[in-house]
mmCIF file of C-alpha atoms in Angstrom:
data_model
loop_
_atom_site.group_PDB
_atom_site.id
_atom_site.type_symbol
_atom_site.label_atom_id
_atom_site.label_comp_id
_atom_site.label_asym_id
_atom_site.label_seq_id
_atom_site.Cartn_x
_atom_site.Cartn_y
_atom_site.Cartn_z
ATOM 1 C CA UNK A 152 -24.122 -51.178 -0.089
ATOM 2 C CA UNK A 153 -24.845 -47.568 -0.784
ATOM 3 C CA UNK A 154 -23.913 -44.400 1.037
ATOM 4 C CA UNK A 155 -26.787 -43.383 1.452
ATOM 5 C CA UNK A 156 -28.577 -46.247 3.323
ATOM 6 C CA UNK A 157 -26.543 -44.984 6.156
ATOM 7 C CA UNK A 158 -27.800 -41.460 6.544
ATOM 8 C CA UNK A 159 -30.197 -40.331 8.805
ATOM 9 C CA UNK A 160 -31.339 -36.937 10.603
ATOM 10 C CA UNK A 161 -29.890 -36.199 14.039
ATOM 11 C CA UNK A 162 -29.656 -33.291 15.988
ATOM 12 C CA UNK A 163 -26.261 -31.999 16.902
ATOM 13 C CA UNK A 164 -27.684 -29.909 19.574
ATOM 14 C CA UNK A 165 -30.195 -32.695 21.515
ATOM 15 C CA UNK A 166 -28.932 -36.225 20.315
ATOM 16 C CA UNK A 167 -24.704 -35.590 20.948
ATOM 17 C CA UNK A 168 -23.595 -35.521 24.429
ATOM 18 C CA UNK A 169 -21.709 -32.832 25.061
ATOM 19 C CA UNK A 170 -20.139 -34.340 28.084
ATOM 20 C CA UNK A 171 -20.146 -37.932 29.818
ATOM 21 C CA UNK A 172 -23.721 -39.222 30.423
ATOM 22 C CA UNK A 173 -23.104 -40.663 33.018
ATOM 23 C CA UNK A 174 -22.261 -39.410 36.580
ATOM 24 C CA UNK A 175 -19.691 -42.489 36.671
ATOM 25 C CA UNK A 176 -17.890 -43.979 34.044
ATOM 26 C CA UNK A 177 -20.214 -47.642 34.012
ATOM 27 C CA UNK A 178 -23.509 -45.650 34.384
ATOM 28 C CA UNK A 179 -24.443 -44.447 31.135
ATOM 29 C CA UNK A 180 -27.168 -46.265 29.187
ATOM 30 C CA UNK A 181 -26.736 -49.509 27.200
ATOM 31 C CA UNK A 182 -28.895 -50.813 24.770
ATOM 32 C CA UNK A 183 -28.714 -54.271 24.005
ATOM 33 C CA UNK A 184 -29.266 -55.931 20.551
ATOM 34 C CA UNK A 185 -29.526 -59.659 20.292
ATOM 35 C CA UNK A 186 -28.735 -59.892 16.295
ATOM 36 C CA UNK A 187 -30.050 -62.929 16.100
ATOM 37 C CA UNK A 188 -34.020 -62.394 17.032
ATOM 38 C CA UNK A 189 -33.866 -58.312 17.490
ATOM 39 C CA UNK A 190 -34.893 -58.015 20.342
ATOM 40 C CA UNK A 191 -33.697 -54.750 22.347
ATOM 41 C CA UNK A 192 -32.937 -54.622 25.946
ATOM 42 C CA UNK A 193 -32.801 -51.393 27.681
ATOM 43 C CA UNK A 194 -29.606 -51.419 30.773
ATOM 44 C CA UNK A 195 -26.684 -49.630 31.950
ATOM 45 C CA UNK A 196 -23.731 -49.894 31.196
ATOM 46 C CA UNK A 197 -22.032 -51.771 34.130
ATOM 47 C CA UNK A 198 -24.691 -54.519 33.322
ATOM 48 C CA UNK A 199 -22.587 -55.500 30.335
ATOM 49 C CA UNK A 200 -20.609 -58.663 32.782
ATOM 50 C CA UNK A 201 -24.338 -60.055 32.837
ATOM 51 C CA UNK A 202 -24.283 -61.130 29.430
ATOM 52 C CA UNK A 203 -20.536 -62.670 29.418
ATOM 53 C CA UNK A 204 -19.015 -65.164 32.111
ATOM 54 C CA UNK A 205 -15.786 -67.470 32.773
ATOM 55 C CA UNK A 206 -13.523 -67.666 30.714
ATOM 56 C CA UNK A 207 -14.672 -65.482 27.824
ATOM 57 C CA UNK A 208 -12.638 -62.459 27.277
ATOM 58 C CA UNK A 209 -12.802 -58.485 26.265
ATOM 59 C CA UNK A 210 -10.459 -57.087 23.908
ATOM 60 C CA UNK A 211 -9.606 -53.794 24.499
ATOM 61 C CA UNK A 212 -7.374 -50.973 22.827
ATOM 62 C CA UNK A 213 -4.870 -49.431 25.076
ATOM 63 C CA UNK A 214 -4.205 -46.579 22.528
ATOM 64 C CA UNK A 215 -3.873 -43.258 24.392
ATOM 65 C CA UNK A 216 -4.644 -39.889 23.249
ATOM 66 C CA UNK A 217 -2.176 -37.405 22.870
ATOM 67 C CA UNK A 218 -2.976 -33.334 22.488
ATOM 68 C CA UNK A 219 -3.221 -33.170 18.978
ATOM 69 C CA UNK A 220 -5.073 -30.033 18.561
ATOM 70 C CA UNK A 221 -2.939 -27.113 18.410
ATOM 71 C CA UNK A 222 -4.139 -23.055 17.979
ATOM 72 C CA UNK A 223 -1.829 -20.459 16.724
ATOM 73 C CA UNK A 224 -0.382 -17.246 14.097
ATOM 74 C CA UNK A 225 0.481 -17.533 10.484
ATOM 75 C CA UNK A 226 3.883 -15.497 10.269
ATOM 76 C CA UNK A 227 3.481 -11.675 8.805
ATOM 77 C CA UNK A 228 -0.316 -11.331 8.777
ATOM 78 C CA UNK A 229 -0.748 -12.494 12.356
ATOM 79 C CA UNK A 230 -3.665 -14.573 11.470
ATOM 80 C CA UNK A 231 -5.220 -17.143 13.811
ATOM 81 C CA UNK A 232 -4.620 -21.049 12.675
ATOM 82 C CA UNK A 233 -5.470 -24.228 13.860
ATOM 83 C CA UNK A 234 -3.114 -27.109 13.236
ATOM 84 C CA UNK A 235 -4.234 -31.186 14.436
ATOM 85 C CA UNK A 236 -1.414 -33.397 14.924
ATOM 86 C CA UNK A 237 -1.873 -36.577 13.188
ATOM 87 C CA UNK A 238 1.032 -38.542 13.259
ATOM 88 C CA UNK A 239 4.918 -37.862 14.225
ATOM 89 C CA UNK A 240 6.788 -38.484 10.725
ATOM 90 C CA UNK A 241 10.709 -38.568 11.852
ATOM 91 C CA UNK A 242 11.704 -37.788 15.308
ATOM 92 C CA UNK A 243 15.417 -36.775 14.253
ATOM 93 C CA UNK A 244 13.303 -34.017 11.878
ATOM 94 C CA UNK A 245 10.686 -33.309 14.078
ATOM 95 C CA UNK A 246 8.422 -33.966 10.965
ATOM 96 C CA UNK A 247 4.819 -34.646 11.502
ATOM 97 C CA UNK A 248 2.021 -35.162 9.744
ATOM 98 C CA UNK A 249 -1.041 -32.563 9.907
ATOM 99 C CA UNK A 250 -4.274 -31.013 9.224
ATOM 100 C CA UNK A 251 -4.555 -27.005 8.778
ATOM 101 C CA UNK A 252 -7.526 -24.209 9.198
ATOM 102 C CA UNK A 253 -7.717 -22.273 7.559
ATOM 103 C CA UNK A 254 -6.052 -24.612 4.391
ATOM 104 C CA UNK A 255 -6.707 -21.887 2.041
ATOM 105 C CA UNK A 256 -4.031 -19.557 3.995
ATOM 106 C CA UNK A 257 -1.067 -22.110 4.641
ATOM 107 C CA UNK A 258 1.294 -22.544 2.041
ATOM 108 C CA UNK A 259 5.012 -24.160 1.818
ATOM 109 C CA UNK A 260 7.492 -21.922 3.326
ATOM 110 C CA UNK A 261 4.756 -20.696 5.573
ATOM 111 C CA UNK A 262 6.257 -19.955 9.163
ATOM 112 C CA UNK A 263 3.859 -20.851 12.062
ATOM 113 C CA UNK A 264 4.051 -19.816 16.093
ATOM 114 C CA UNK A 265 2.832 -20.977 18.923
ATOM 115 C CA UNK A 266 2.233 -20.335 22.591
ATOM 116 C CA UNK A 267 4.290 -16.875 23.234
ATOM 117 C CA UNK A 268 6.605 -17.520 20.098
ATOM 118 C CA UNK A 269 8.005 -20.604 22.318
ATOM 119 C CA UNK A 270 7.815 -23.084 19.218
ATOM 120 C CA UNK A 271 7.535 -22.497 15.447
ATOM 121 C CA UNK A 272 7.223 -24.732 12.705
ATOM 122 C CA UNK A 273 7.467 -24.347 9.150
ATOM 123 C CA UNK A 274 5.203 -26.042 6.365
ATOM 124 C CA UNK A 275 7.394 -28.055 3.925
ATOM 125 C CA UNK A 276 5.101 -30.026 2.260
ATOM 126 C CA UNK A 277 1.365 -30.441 1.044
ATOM 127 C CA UNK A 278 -0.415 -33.922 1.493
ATOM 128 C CA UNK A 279 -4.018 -33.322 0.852
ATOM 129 C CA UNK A 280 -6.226 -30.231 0.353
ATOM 130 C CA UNK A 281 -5.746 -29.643 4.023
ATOM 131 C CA UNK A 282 -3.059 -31.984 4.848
ATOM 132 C CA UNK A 283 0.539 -30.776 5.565
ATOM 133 C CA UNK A 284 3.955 -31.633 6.850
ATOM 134 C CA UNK A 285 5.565 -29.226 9.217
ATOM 135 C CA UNK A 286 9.072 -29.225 10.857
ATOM 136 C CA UNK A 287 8.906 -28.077 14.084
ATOM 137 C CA UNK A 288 12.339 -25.424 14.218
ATOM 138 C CA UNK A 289 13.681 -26.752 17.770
ATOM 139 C CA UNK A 290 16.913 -27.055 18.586
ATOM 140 C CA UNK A 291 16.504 -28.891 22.353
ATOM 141 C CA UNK A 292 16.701 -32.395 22.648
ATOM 142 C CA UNK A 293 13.546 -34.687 21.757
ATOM 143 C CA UNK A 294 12.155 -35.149 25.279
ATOM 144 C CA UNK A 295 11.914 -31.353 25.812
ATOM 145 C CA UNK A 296 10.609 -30.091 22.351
ATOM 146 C CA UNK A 297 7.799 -33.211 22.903
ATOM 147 C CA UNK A 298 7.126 -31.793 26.467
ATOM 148 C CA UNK A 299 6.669 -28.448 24.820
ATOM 149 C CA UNK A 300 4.510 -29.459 21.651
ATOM 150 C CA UNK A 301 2.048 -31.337 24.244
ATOM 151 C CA UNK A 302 1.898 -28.443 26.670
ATOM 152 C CA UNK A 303 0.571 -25.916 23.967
ATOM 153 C CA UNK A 304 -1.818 -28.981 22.729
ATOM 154 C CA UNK A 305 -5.913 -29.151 23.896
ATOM 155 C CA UNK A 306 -7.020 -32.899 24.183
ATOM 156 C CA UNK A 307 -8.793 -33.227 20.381
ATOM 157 C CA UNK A 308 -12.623 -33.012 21.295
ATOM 158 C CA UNK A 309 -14.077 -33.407 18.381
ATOM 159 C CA UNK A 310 -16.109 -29.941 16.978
ATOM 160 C CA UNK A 311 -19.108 -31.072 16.935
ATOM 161 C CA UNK A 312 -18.998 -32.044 20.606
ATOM 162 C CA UNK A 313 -17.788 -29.436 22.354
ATOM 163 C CA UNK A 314 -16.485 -25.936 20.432
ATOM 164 C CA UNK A 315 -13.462 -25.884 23.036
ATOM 165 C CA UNK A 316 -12.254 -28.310 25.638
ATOM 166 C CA UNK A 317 -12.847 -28.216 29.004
ATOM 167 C CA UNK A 318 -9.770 -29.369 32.102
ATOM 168 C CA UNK A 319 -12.346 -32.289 32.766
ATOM 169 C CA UNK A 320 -11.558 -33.350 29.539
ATOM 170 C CA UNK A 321 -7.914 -34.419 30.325
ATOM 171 C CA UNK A 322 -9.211 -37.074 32.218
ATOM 172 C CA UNK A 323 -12.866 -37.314 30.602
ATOM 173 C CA UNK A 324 -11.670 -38.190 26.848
ATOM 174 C CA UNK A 325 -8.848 -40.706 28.071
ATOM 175 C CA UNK A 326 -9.981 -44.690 28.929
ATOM 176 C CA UNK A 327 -8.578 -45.736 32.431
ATOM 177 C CA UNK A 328 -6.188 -48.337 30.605
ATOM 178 C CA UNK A 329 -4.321 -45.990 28.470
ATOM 179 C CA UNK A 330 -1.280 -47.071 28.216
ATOM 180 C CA UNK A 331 0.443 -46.563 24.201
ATOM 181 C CA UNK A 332 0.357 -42.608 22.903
ATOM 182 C CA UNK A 333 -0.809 -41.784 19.487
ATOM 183 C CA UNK A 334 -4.014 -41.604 19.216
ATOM 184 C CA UNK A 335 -6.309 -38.268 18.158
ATOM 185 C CA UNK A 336 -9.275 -39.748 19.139
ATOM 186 C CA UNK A 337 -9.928 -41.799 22.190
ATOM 187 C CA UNK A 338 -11.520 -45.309 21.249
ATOM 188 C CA UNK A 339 -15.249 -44.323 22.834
ATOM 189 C CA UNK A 340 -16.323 -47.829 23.644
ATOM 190 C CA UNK A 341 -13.462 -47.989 26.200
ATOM 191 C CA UNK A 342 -14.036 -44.870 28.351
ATOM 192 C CA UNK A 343 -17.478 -46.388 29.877
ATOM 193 C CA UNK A 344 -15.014 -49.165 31.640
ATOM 194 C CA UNK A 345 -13.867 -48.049 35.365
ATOM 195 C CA UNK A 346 -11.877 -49.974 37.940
ATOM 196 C CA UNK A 347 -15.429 -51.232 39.520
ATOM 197 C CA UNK A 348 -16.088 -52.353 36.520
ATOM 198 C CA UNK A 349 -12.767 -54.471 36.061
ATOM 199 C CA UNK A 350 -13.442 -55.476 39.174
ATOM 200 C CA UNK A 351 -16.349 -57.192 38.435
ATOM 201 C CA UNK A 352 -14.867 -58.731 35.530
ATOM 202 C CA UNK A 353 -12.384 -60.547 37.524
ATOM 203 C CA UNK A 354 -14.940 -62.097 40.078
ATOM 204 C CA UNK A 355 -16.495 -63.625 36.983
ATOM 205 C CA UNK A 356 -13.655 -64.785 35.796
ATOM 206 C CA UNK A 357 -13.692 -62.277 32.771
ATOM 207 C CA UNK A 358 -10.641 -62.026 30.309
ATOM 208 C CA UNK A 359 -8.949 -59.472 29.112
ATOM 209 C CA UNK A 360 -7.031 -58.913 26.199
ATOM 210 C CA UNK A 361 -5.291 -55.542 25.242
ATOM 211 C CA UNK A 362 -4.267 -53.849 21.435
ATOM 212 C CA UNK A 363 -3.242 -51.096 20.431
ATOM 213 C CA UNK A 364 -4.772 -48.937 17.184
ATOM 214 C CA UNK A 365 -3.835 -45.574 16.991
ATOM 215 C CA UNK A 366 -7.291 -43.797 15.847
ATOM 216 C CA UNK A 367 -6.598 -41.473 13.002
ATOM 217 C CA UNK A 368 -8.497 -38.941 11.440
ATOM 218 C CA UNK A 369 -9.777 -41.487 8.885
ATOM 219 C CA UNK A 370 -12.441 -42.244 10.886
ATOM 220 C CA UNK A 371 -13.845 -38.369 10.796
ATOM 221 C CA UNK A 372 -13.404 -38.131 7.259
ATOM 222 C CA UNK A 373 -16.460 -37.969 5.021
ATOM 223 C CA UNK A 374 -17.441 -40.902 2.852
ATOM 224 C CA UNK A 375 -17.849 -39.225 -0.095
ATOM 225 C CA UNK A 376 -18.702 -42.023 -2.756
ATOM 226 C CA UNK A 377 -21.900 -43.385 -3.056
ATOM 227 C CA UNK A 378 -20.918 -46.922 -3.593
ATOM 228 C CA UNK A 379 -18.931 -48.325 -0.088
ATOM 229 C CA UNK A 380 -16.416 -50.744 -2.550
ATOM 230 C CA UNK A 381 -14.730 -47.528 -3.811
ATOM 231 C CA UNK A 382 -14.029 -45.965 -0.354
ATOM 232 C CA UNK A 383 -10.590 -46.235 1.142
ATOM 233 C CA UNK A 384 -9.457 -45.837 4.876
ATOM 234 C CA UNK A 385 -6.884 -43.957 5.970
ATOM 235 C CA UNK A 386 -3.958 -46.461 7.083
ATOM 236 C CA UNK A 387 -3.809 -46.716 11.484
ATOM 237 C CA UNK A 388 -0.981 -48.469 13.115
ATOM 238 C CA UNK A 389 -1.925 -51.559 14.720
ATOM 239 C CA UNK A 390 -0.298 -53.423 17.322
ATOM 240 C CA UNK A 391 -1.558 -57.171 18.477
ATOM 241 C CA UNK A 392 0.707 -58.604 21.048
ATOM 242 C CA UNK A 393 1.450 -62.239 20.876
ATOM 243 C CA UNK A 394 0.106 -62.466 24.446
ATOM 244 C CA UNK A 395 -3.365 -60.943 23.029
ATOM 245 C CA UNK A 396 -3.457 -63.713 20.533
ATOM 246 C CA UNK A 397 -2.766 -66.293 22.632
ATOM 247 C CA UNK A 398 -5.542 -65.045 25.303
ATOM 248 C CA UNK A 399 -8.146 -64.739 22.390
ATOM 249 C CA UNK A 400 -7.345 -67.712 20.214
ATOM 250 C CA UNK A 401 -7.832 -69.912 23.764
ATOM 251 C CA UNK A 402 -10.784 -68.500 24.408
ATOM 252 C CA UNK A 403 -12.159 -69.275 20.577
ATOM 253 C CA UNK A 404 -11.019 -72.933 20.808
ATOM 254 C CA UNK A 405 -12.450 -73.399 24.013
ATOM 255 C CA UNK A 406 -15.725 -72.265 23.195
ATOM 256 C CA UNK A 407 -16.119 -68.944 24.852
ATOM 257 C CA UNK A 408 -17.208 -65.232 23.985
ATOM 258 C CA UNK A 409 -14.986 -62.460 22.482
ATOM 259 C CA UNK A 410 -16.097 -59.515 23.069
ATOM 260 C CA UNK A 411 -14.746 -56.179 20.460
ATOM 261 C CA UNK A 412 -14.485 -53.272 23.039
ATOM 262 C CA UNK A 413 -15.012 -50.270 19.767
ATOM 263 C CA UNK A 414 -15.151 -50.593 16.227
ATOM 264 C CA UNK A 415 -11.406 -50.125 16.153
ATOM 265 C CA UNK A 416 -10.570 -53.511 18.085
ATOM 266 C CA UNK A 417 -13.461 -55.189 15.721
ATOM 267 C CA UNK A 418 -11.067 -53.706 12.913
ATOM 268 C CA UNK A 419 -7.822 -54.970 14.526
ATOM 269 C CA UNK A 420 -8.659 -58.293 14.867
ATOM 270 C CA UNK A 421 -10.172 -58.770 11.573
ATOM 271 C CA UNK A 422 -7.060 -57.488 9.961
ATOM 272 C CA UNK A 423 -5.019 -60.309 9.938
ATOM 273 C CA UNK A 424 -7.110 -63.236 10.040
ATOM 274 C CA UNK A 425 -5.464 -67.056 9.859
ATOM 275 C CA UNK A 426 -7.231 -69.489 7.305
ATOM 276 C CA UNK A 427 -8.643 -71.314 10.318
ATOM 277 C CA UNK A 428 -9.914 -68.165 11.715
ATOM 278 C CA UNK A 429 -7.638 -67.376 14.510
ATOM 279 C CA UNK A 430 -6.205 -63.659 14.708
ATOM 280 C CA UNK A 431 -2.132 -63.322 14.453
ATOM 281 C CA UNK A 432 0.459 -61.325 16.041
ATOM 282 C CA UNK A 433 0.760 -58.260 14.355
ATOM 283 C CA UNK A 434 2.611 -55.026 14.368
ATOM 284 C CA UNK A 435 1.931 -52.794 11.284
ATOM 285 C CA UNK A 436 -0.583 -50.811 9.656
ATOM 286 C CA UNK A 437 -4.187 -51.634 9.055
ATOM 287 C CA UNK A 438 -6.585 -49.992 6.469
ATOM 288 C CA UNK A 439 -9.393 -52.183 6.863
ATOM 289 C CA UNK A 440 -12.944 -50.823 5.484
ATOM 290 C CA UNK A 441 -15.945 -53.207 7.165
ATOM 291 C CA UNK A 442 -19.391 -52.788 5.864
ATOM 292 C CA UNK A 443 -21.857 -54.910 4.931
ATOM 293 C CA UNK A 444 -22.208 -57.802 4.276
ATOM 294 C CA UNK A 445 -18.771 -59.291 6.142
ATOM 295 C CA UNK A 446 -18.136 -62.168 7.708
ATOM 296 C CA UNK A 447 -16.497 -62.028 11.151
ATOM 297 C CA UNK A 448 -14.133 -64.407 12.225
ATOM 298 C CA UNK A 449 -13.207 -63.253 15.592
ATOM 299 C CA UNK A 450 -15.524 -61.255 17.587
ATOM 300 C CA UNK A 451 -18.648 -63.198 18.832
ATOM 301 C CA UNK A 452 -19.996 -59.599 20.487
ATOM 302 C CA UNK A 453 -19.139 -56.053 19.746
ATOM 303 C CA UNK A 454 -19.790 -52.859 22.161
ATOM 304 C CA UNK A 455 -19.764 -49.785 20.408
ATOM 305 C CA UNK A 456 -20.993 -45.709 20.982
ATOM 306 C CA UNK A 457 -23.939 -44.352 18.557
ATOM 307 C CA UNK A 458 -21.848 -43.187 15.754
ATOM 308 C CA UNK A 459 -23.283 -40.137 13.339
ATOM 309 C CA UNK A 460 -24.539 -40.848 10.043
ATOM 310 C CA UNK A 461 -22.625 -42.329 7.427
ATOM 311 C CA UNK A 462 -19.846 -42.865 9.657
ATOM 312 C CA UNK A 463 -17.396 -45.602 8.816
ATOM 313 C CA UNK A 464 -18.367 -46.771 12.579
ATOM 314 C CA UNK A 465 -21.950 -47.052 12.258
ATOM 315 C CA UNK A 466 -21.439 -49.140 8.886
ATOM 316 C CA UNK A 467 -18.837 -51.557 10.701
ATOM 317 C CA UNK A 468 -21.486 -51.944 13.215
ATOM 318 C CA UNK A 469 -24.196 -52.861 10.714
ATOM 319 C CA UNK A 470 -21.901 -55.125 9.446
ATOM 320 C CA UNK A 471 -21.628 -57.129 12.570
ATOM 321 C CA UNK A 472 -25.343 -56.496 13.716
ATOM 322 C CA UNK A 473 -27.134 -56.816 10.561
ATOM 323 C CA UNK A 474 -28.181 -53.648 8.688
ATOM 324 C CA UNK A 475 -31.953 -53.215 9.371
ATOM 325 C CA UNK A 476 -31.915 -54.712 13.293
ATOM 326 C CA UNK A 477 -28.745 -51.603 13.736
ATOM 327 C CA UNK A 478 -31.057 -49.483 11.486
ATOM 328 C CA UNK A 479 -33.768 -50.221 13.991
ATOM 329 C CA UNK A 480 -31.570 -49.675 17.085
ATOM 330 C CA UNK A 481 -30.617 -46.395 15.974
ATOM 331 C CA UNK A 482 -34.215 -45.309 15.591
ATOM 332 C CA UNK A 483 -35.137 -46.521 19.185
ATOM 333 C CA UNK A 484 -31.942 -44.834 20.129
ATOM 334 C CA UNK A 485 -33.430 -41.673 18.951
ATOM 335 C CA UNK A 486 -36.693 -42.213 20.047
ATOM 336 C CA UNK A 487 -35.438 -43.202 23.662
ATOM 337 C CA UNK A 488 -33.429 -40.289 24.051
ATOM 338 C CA UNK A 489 -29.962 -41.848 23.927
ATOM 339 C CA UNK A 490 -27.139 -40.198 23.316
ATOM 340 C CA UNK A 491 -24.481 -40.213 20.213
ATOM 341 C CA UNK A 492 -20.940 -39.752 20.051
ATOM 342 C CA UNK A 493 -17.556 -40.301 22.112
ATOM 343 C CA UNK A 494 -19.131 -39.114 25.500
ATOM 344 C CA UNK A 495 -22.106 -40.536 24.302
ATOM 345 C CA UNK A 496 -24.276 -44.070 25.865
ATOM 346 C CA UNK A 497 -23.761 -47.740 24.358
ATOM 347 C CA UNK A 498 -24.973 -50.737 22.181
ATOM 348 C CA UNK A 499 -24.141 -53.996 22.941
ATOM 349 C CA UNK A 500 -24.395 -56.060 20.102
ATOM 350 C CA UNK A 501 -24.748 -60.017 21.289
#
């Protein structure tokens, strides 16, 4: 498929939600598309356990998000940068992998500060046109020079969002099951679930299942090939506990629901797929581009945010849905009023 089948007009201003839609966590709309007919429900969120029952199970991704975005001085000139943590590199080094604004103005050798001078770093390498590595200069041990780098950190809203975070957004942009740290982006899907909600999921005898996927910036990265064979995802860590597996292969063989809680726990489980279609233990890296067509061998239901146009997300979910029924969702989505993005409302996808 093409690019541009995937884009779309939106309004940053009136179709992103700025901050959760709902007043709790399991309140924000849901729309529901039955892939196989079309047809389009219209719910809340916390209605999703009336659509599963015993014995099937939810797979969810216990990634949690760290700080990542950090504000401060280029040495000499004084001049304001922005550096987003992507990944730690080498603890020993305190090497990590990041993104620079303004690119233009960072250069190897470049000193940087932060907070009152309390922590600088120094750019030793270039990785993309805004991509650098950066050794933090700290002589303390590990735990403290972490406990530093996360204190001068804001939680990563994305820009488009929200221009600066809020303190709501500590707890706000974090699902109630976080549990594994690295992630710059929290998995949206998962921060509609609340402990009512698990709740509920337990008197019907609803599974769970938990992975971890690390969410990258790959997934905010531009597309920027027409044709969708020649695009290639950034590489996420990916975790699937041999407890997971057994919990979701069970449920498979015994005939019952799995249910994707995000586009990244679609792309987990699809990543390393037996030949009898059962998922496998895992713990590595996972690069794995969906689009249309695809055949799924795992999840038999997906719940996913409205994702912007010509997002890798939105073109997983077409994949799963079928292109013009999730074309046609997003348009009612529009119409309706519902909101995109990672405080945004839902679609179920049965």
């Amino acid at each position: 498929m093409k690019l541009s089948q995937f884009q779309f007009q939106i309004s940053l201003k009136n179709d992103i939600a700025h901050e959760p839609t709902g007043k709790w966590r399991d309140e924000s709309r849901m729309m529901v598309l039955h892939k196989d007919s079309g047809e389009i429900e219209h719910k809340i969120f916390k209605d999703i356990v009336d659509y599963f029952g015993k014995g099937d199970t939810f797979v969810l991704n216990d990634t949690k998000v760290f700080p990542a975005r950090l504000l401060g001085k280029k040495e000499k000139t004084g001049a304001d940068i922005e550096v987003f943590l992507l990944r730690e590199l080498n603890r020993e080094q305190r090497l990590w992998d990041v993104i620079v604004e303004p690119a233009r103005k960072i250069r190897i050798g470049n000193k940087l500060y932060f907070g009152d001078d309390s922590l600088v770093a120094e750019v030793i390498d270039n990785t993309t046109s805004r991509g650098r590595t950066l050794r933090f200069l700290y002589d303390g041990a590990y735990d403290d020079f972490k406990r530093t780098l996360f204190s001068l950190g804001e939680v990563p809203i994305p820009k488009w969002v929200r221009e600066r975070t809020v303190p709501e957004d500590k707890v706000n942009f974090q699902t109630i099951y976080a549990a594994n740290e690295g992630a710059v982006s929290a998995p949206a899907a998962g921060l509609h679930f609340s402990r009512e909600l698990f709740n509920m999921m337990i008197l019907k005898d609803i599974n769970k299942a938990f992975i971890t996927e690390h969410m990258g910036i790959g997934y905010f990265r531009k597309v920027d090939v027409e044709d969708l064979s020649k695009h290639k995802m950034d590489s996420e860590r990916l975790i699937v506990p041999e407890e997971a597996a057994r919990i979701i292969n069970n449920t498979k063989r015994n005939g019952h629901k799995v249910l994707a809680v995000g586009v990244t726990v679609m792309r987990g489980l699809e990543t390393y797929v037996t030949t009898n279609d059962e998922v496998q233990a895992y713990d590595g890296w996972t690069n794995k581009f969906i689009f249309p067509p695809y055949r799924f061998a795992i999840p038999d239901a997906i719940v996913s945010n409205f994702h912007l146009p010509g997002s890798t997300m939105l073109m997983a979910v077409a994949a799963f849905g079928g292109y013009e029924k999730v074309k046609n969702a997003y348009e009612t989505a529009l119409k309706e009023g519902y909101k995109f993005g990672p405080y945004g409302d839902a679609l179920l996808i049965i």
